[in-house]
Coordinates of C-alpha atoms in Angstrom, one line a residue:
M1 CA 0.0 0.0 0.0
G2 CA 1.3 3.4 -0.8
L3 CA 0.5 6.9 -2.1
Q4 CA 0.8 6.1 -5.8
S5 CA -2.9 5.8 -6.4
C6 CA -3.7 9.3 -5.0
A7 CA -0.5 11.2 -5.9
K8 CA 1.1 12.1 -9.1
I9 CA 4.8 11.2 -9.1
T10 CA 7.2 13.6 -11.0
H11 CA 10.8 12.7 -11.4
L12 CA 13.1 15.7 -10.9
A13 CA 16.3 14.7 -12.8
E14 CA 18.3 17.7 -11.6
Y15 CA 17.8 16.7 -8.0
G16 CA 17.7 12.9 -8.5
H17 CA 14.7 12.2 -6.3
F18 CA 10.9 11.8 -6.6
L19 CA 8.5 14.5 -5.6
Y20 CA 5.0 13.5 -4.5
V21 CA 2.4 16.0 -5.5
L22 CA -1.2 15.4 -4.5
A23 CA -3.6 15.3 -7.5
R24 CA -6.3 17.0 -5.4
P25 CA -4.3 19.2 -2.9
K26 CA -5.9 19.9 0.4
A27 CA -4.9 22.6 2.8
V28 CA -2.4 21.3 5.4
A29 CA -3.8 21.5 8.9
T30 CA -2.1 23.9 11.2
M31 CA -1.9 21.2 14.0
V32 CA 1.4 19.8 15.0
H33 CA 2.5 16.6 13.3
H34 CA 4.4 14.2 15.6
I35 CA 7.2 12.4 13.9
Y36 CA 9.1 9.6 15.7
L37 CA 12.6 8.5 14.7
I38 CA 13.1 4.9 15.8
P39 CA 16.7 3.6 16.0
G40 CA 17.6 0.1 14.8
F41 CA 19.5 -2.8 16.1
F42 CA 21.8 -1.8 19.1
G43 CA 20.4 1.7 18.4
F44 CA 20.3 4.7 20.7
A45 CA 18.7 8.1 20.5
D46 CA 21.7 9.9 22.1
I47 CA 24.5 8.4 24.1
G48 CA 27.4 10.4 25.4
G49 CA 26.7 13.1 22.9
I50 CA 26.6 10.7 19.9
T51 CA 23.3 10.9 18.0
Y52 CA 21.9 8.0 16.1
F53 CA 20.0 10.0 13.5
H54 CA 22.8 12.5 12.7
H55 CA 21.4 15.8 11.4
V56 CA 18.1 14.1 10.4
H57 CA 16.1 15.9 13.0
D58 CA 17.0 19.4 11.8
F59 CA 16.8 18.5 8.1
L60 CA 13.2 17.1 8.4
V61 CA 12.1 20.1 10.5
E62 CA 13.3 22.5 7.8
R63 CA 12.0 20.5 4.8
L64 CA 8.6 20.0 6.3
A65 CA 8.3 23.7 7.4
E66 CA 8.9 24.6 3.7
R67 CA 5.8 22.6 2.9
G68 CA 3.7 24.3 5.6
I69 CA 3.9 21.4 8.2
E70 CA 4.9 22.1 11.8
A71 CA 6.7 19.0 13.0
Q72 CA 7.6 17.9 16.5
I73 CA 10.3 15.3 15.9
V74 CA 11.2 12.9 18.7
G75 CA 14.1 10.4 18.8
V76 CA 12.9 7.3 20.6
K77 CA 15.2 6.0 23.3
T78 CA 14.7 2.3 22.6
M79 CA 16.2 -0.8 24.1
P80 CA 19.1 -1.9 21.8
T81 CA 18.6 -5.7 21.5
A82 CA 15.3 -6.4 23.4
S83 CA 12.5 -8.1 21.6
I84 CA 10.5 -6.3 18.9
R85 CA 7.5 -6.4 21.2
R86 CA 9.4 -4.7 24.1
R87 CA 10.8 -2.1 21.7
A88 CA 7.4 -1.4 20.2
G89 CA 6.1 -1.1 23.8
R90 CA 8.8 1.5 24.4
L91 CA 7.7 3.3 21.3
L92 CA 4.1 3.4 22.6
E93 CA 5.3 4.8 25.9
T94 CA 7.2 7.5 24.2
I95 CA 4.3 8.5 22.0
A96 CA 1.9 8.5 25.0
A97 CA 4.3 10.8 26.8
T98 CA 4.9 13.3 24.0
A99 CA 1.8 13.3 21.8
D100 CA -1.0 14.2 24.2
D101 CA -3.0 16.2 21.7
D102 CA -4.9 15.0 18.6
G103 CA -2.1 15.7 16.1
P104 CA -1.2 13.2 13.3
I105 CA 1.6 10.7 14.0
H106 CA 4.3 9.5 11.6
L107 CA 6.8 6.8 12.2
I108 CA 10.3 6.6 10.6
G109 CA 12.2 3.5 11.6
H110 CA 15.8 2.7 10.6
S111 CA 16.7 -1.0 10.5
T112 CA 14.8 -2.9 13.3
G113 CA 13.1 0.4 14.1
G114 CA 11.0 -0.2 11.0
L115 CA 9.8 -3.5 12.5
D116 CA 8.9 -1.7 15.8
A117 CA 6.8 0.6 13.7
R118 CA 5.0 -2.2 11.9
L119 CA 4.2 -4.0 15.1
F120 CA 2.9 -0.8 16.7
A121 CA 0.6 -0.2 13.7
T122 CA -0.7 -3.8 13.6
P123 CA -4.5 -3.7 14.5
G124 CA -5.1 -5.5 17.8
A125 CA -1.4 -5.8 18.7
S126 CA -0.7 -6.4 22.4
L127 CA 2.5 -4.6 23.5
G128 CA 2.4 -5.4 27.2
T129 CA 3.2 -2.0 28.6
E130 CA 3.1 -1.4 32.4
P131 CA 0.9 0.2 33.3
P132 CA -1.3 -0.7 30.3
I133 CA -1.6 2.0 27.6
E134 CA -4.4 2.0 25.1
L135 CA -2.6 1.4 21.8
E136 CA -5.5 2.2 19.5
K137 CA -5.8 5.7 20.9
Y138 CA -2.5 6.5 19.3
A139 CA -2.3 4.0 16.4
S140 CA -5.5 5.4 15.0
R141 CA -3.7 8.7 14.5
L142 CA -1.1 7.2 12.2
R143 CA -0.6 9.0 8.9
S144 CA 2.5 7.3 7.5
I145 CA 5.2 4.8 8.2
V146 CA 8.6 4.9 6.5
T147 CA 11.1 2.1 7.0
V148 CA 14.8 2.7 6.2
A149 CA 17.1 -0.3 5.5
T150 CA 14.8 -2.5 7.5
P151 CA 15.1 -6.3 7.5
H152 CA 11.5 -7.1 6.6
Y153 CA 12.5 -10.7 5.7
G154 CA 15.3 -10.9 8.3
T155 CA 19.1 -10.9 7.8
P156 CA 21.3 -14.1 7.7
M157 CA 23.8 -12.1 9.9
A158 CA 21.5 -12.6 12.9
T159 CA 21.9 -16.3 12.7
F160 CA 25.7 -15.8 13.4
F161 CA 25.1 -13.3 16.2
N162 CA 22.6 -15.7 17.8
S163 CA 25.5 -18.0 18.8
L164 CA 27.8 -17.8 21.8
M165 CA 30.7 -16.8 19.6
G166 CA 28.5 -14.2 17.8
A167 CA 27.4 -12.7 21.1
Q168 CA 31.0 -11.9 21.9
M169 CA 31.5 -10.3 18.5
L170 CA 28.2 -8.3 18.8
Y171 CA 29.4 -6.8 22.0
L172 CA 32.8 -5.9 20.5
L173 CA 31.3 -4.5 17.3
S174 CA 28.8 -2.4 19.3
L175 CA 31.6 -0.8 21.3
G176 CA 33.7 -0.4 18.2
T177 CA 30.8 1.3 16.4
I178 CA 30.3 3.8 19.2
Y179 CA 34.0 4.4 19.5
T180 CA 34.2 5.1 15.7
L181 CA 31.3 7.5 15.7
R182 CA 32.8 9.3 18.7
F183 CA 36.5 9.5 17.7
G184 CA 36.4 8.9 14.0
K185 CA 38.7 5.9 13.9
L186 CA 39.4 2.7 15.8
P187 CA 43.0 1.9 16.7
L188 CA 44.3 0.4 13.5
S189 CA 45.7 -2.7 15.2
L190 CA 42.3 -3.4 16.7
L191 CA 40.4 -2.8 13.5
I192 CA 42.7 -5.2 11.6
A193 CA 42.1 -7.8 14.3
I194 CA 38.3 -7.5 14.3
G195 CA 38.3 -7.6 10.5
G196 CA 40.4 -10.8 10.5
I197 CA 38.1 -12.4 13.0
V198 CA 34.9 -11.6 11.1
T199 CA 36.5 -12.7 7.8
K200 CA 37.8 -16.0 9.3
L201 CA 35.3 -17.0 11.8
D202 CA 37.3 -20.1 12.8
D203 CA 39.8 -17.7 14.4
V204 CA 37.3 -17.0 17.1
I205 CA 37.2 -20.6 18.3
G206 CA 39.0 -20.7 21.6
F207 CA 39.3 -16.9 21.6
E208 CA 40.6 -15.9 25.1
N209 CA 38.4 -13.5 27.1
T210 CA 41.6 -11.9 28.4
I211 CA 42.3 -10.5 24.9
L212 CA 38.8 -9.2 24.7
D213 CA 39.2 -7.5 28.1
Q214 CA 42.4 -5.9 26.9
W215 CA 40.6 -4.5 23.9
Y216 CA 37.7 -3.2 26.0
D217 CA 40.1 -1.5 28.4
E218 CA 41.9 0.1 25.5
L219 CA 38.8 1.5 24.0
F220 CA 37.2 2.7 27.2
S221 CA 40.3 4.5 28.2
D222 CA 39.7 7.2 25.6
F223 CA 36.2 8.1 26.9
D224 CA 35.8 10.6 29.8
L225 CA 34.2 9.2 32.9
E226 CA 30.7 10.4 32.1
R227 CA 30.7 9.1 28.6
E228 CA 32.3 5.8 29.7
A229 CA 29.5 5.3 32.3
A230 CA 26.8 6.0 29.6
V231 CA 28.4 3.6 27.1
K232 CA 28.9 0.8 29.6
A233 CA 25.3 1.1 30.7
F234 CA 24.2 0.9 27.1
L235 CA 26.4 -2.2 26.4
N236 CA 25.1 -3.9 29.5
E237 CA 21.6 -3.6 28.0
I238 CA 23.0 -5.5 25.0
K239 CA 24.7 -8.1 27.2
N240 CA 21.6 -8.7 29.4
D241 CA 18.8 -8.8 26.8
T242 CA 19.4 -10.2 23.3
D243 CA 16.0 -11.5 22.5
L244 CA 16.0 -9.4 19.3
V245 CA 18.8 -11.3 17.7
G246 CA 16.9 -14.6 17.3
Q247 CA 13.9 -12.7 16.0
L248 CA 15.9 -11.1 13.2
T249 CA 16.9 -14.4 11.6
P250 CA 15.0 -15.2 8.4
G251 CA 13.0 -17.9 10.3
G252 CA 12.2 -15.5 13.2
I253 CA 11.0 -12.8 10.8
D254 CA 8.9 -15.3 8.9
L255 CA 6.9 -15.8 12.1
F256 CA 6.8 -12.0 12.7
N257 CA 5.4 -11.4 9.3
A258 CA 2.7 -14.1 9.8
S259 CA 1.5 -12.4 13.0
T260 CA 1.6 -8.7 11.9
S261 CA -0.4 -6.8 9.3
N262 CA -0.4 -3.4 7.7
R263 CA -2.9 -0.9 9.2
P264 CA -5.6 -0.1 6.6
G265 CA -5.5 3.4 5.3
V266 CA -1.9 4.1 6.3
P267 CA 0.7 4.3 3.6
Y268 CA 3.9 2.3 4.1
G269 CA 7.1 3.6 2.2
S270 CA 10.5 2.0 2.2
V271 CA 14.0 3.3 1.6
V272 CA 16.5 0.7 0.5
T273 CA 20.3 0.7 0.7
M274 CA 23.0 -1.2 -1.1
A275 CA 26.8 -0.9 -0.8
H276 CA 29.2 -1.9 -3.5
K277 CA 29.8 -5.6 -4.0
A278 CA 32.8 -6.6 -1.8
D279 CA 35.4 -7.8 -4.4
F280 CA 38.7 -6.8 -5.9
G281 CA 37.0 -3.9 -7.6
S282 CA 35.9 -2.5 -4.3
I283 CA 39.3 -3.0 -2.9
R284 CA 40.8 -0.8 -5.7
E285 CA 38.0 1.8 -5.1
I286 CA 39.0 2.1 -1.5
G287 CA 42.5 3.2 -2.3
L288 CA 45.8 2.7 -0.6
D289 CA 45.0 4.1 2.8
P290 CA 45.8 1.3 5.3
Y291 CA 43.0 2.3 7.7
R292 CA 40.3 2.3 5.0
Q293 CA 41.6 -1.0 3.6
A294 CA 41.3 -2.5 7.1
S295 CA 37.8 -1.1 7.5
H296 CA 36.9 -2.5 4.1
A297 CA 38.1 -5.9 5.2
L298 CA 35.6 -5.7 8.1
Y299 CA 32.9 -4.8 5.6
R300 CA 33.8 -7.8 3.4
G301 CA 33.4 -10.1 6.4
L302 CA 30.0 -8.6 7.4
A303 CA 28.8 -8.8 3.8
M304 CA 29.7 -12.4 3.7
L305 CA 27.6 -13.0 6.8
T306 CA 24.7 -11.1 5.4
R307 CA 24.3 -12.6 1.9
G308 CA 21.5 -15.0 1.1
G309 CA 17.9 -15.4 2.0
T310 CA 14.7 -16.0 0.1
Y311 CA 12.5 -13.1 -0.9
E312 CA 9.2 -12.5 -2.5
R313 CA 9.2 -11.8 -6.2
L314 CA 9.5 -8.1 -6.9
S315 CA 6.6 -6.4 -8.7
R316 CA 7.4 -5.0 -12.1
A317 CA 7.3 -1.5 -10.7
D318 CA 9.7 -2.3 -7.9
A319 CA 12.1 -4.1 -10.2
D320 CA 12.1 -1.1 -12.5
F321 CA 12.6 1.3 -9.6
L322 CA 15.7 -0.7 -8.3
E323 CA 17.1 -1.1 -11.8
D324 CA 16.9 2.6 -12.5
A325 CA 18.6 3.3 -9.2
Y326 CA 21.4 0.7 -9.3
G327 CA 21.7 -0.3 -12.9
V328 CA 20.8 -3.8 -12.0
I329 CA 18.1 -5.6 -10.1
P330 CA 19.7 -6.6 -6.7
T331 CA 20.1 -10.3 -6.1
S332 CA 20.0 -12.0 -2.7
K333 CA 23.8 -11.3 -2.5
A334 CA 23.3 -7.5 -2.5
T335 CA 23.7 -6.0 0.9
D336 CA 24.5 -2.8 2.8
G337 CA 26.8 -4.7 5.2
V338 CA 24.0 -5.6 7.7
V339 CA 20.8 -6.2 5.8
P340 CA 20.2 -7.8 2.4
T341 CA 18.9 -5.1 0.0
R342 CA 16.0 -7.3 -1.1
S343 CA 15.0 -7.7 2.5
Q344 CA 14.4 -4.0 2.8
V345 CA 11.5 -3.7 0.3
W346 CA 8.1 -3.2 2.0
G347 CA 5.1 -1.2 0.7
E348 CA 6.0 1.6 -1.7
L349 CA 9.6 2.1 -2.7
I350 CA 10.4 5.8 -2.2
H351 CA 14.2 5.9 -2.4
A352 CA 17.1 3.6 -3.3
A353 CA 20.5 4.7 -2.1
R354 CA 24.0 3.4 -2.8
A355 CA 25.0 3.3 0.9
D356 CA 26.0 1.2 3.8
H357 CA 23.7 0.5 6.7
L358 CA 24.6 3.6 8.7
D359 CA 25.2 6.1 5.9
A360 CA 21.5 6.7 5.7
C361 CA 21.5 7.9 9.3
G362 CA 24.1 10.6 8.6
H363 CA 27.2 8.5 9.5
F364 CA 29.1 8.9 6.3
N365 CA 32.5 10.3 5.4
D366 CA 32.6 14.1 5.3
P367 CA 35.6 15.4 7.3
N368 CA 34.9 19.0 6.2
H369 CA 31.5 19.2 7.8
R370 CA 31.3 20.8 11.2
P371 CA 30.9 18.7 13.2
P372 CA 32.5 16.1 10.9
H373 CA 30.5 13.2 9.5
V374 CA 32.3 9.9 10.4
D375 CA 32.0 6.9 8.2
W376 CA 31.0 3.7 10.0
I377 CA 33.0 1.4 7.7
A378 CA 34.6 2.0 4.3
T379 CA 32.5 0.3 1.6
G380 CA 33.3 2.6 -1.4
S381 CA 29.6 3.5 -1.7
G382 CA 30.4 7.1 -2.3
F383 CA 27.5 8.2 -0.1
D384 CA 27.9 12.0 0.6
R385 CA 26.0 15.0 1.8
A386 CA 24.2 15.4 -1.5
A387 CA 23.0 11.7 -1.3
F388 CA 21.9 12.3 2.3
D389 CA 19.9 15.3 1.3
A390 CA 18.3 13.5 -1.6
L391 CA 17.3 10.6 0.6
W392 CA 15.8 12.6 3.4
T393 CA 14.1 15.0 1.0
D394 CA 12.2 12.0 -0.5
V395 CA 11.3 11.0 3.0
A396 CA 10.0 14.5 3.8
E397 CA 8.0 14.6 0.6
Y398 CA 6.4 11.2 1.4
V399 CA 5.5 12.4 4.9
A400 CA 4.2 15.7 3.5
A401 CA 2.0 13.9 1.0
A402 CA 0.6 11.6 3.7
S403 CA -0.2 14.6 5.8
N404 CA -2.7 15.7 3.2
V405 CA -4.7 12.4 3.4
E406 CA -7.4 12.1 6.0
P407 CA -6.5 9.4 8.6
G408 CA -7.9 6.0 7.8
V409 CA -9.0 7.0 4.3
G410 CA -5.9 5.7 2.4
C411 CA -5.5 5.9 -1.3
D412 CA -8.0 3.6 -2.8

């Protein structure tokens, strides 16, 4: 379900994105639109001064204001690896605490955050909040759902992380990701070691905890005491509750999809991401910098864990959309380093980016920006500020178009 049946889509070649223009425009209400940014797997709203959706908040406020929409945008402080039901319950609690008027509600979820949004929107869902909160009171106000790089059909990587060995790597990668986003680079020796482990999984067998402890101590030593405490509290959440990991396997998501449904009258749009294929060509594209080569080795290992899966046949329109964006129709081997590209298609495709999993959230390479944008891993995707603006402009246009549709009416 999408907006195509009630909106005229015009391709703006000079900007490289799609603009949704209502065929029968209505005046945009002056009421405040509540927009919730939902982080993904091991996601956070803000930890130690590091934001998950980097610059997305301000960008959406400005773009929507240009379209006459006053937006209150809230970053959801979710639980990083708790079950989808608990995460969706946290989303409901956040909405109940911040949207106490009758204003329209829009959900934008990155990665697992998109699954949280889908469960929240499912008619009759039970989210088990304490004290109980009436879900329908808020879900009935939904105007749109946008999912960004979401594993709607799971990710094979979750199967690895669902093992004892994978749990150790998940903790280390989580800390490494936060460190990279905070300081720009991991210590090169540690990055090489992590990339080697992920690329050759047998090296982890018999891995000594003392070595891991040394790495943890080395990374934590660069944080000040306040940030160290915040990061350790966050990582303890990951260590103590990993129910989400098993749910993100292809088998786990198959059950999720069987027990959820789209809310009638609410448009669902998806943004998909695909990084360059990890091969000798991508190695050349990265260049000679030893740090970027080591980072790319980590990407190659993650891509190897992510490939595969079985997906529904693409519609002709979706196949054409992806082929126009990428030059080819992505196969099951195409990935953004965490989620297969084909797993990200749900509802109406509104944007396809050449990007890795965190590029879309603003964590791409741009050292000249103030504050600098820091690349999560080097994939050679070439994602930059222009690509970021194009992606989130399309999201803003989609939300703006949905804002002109009466709740529950849809686009029949």
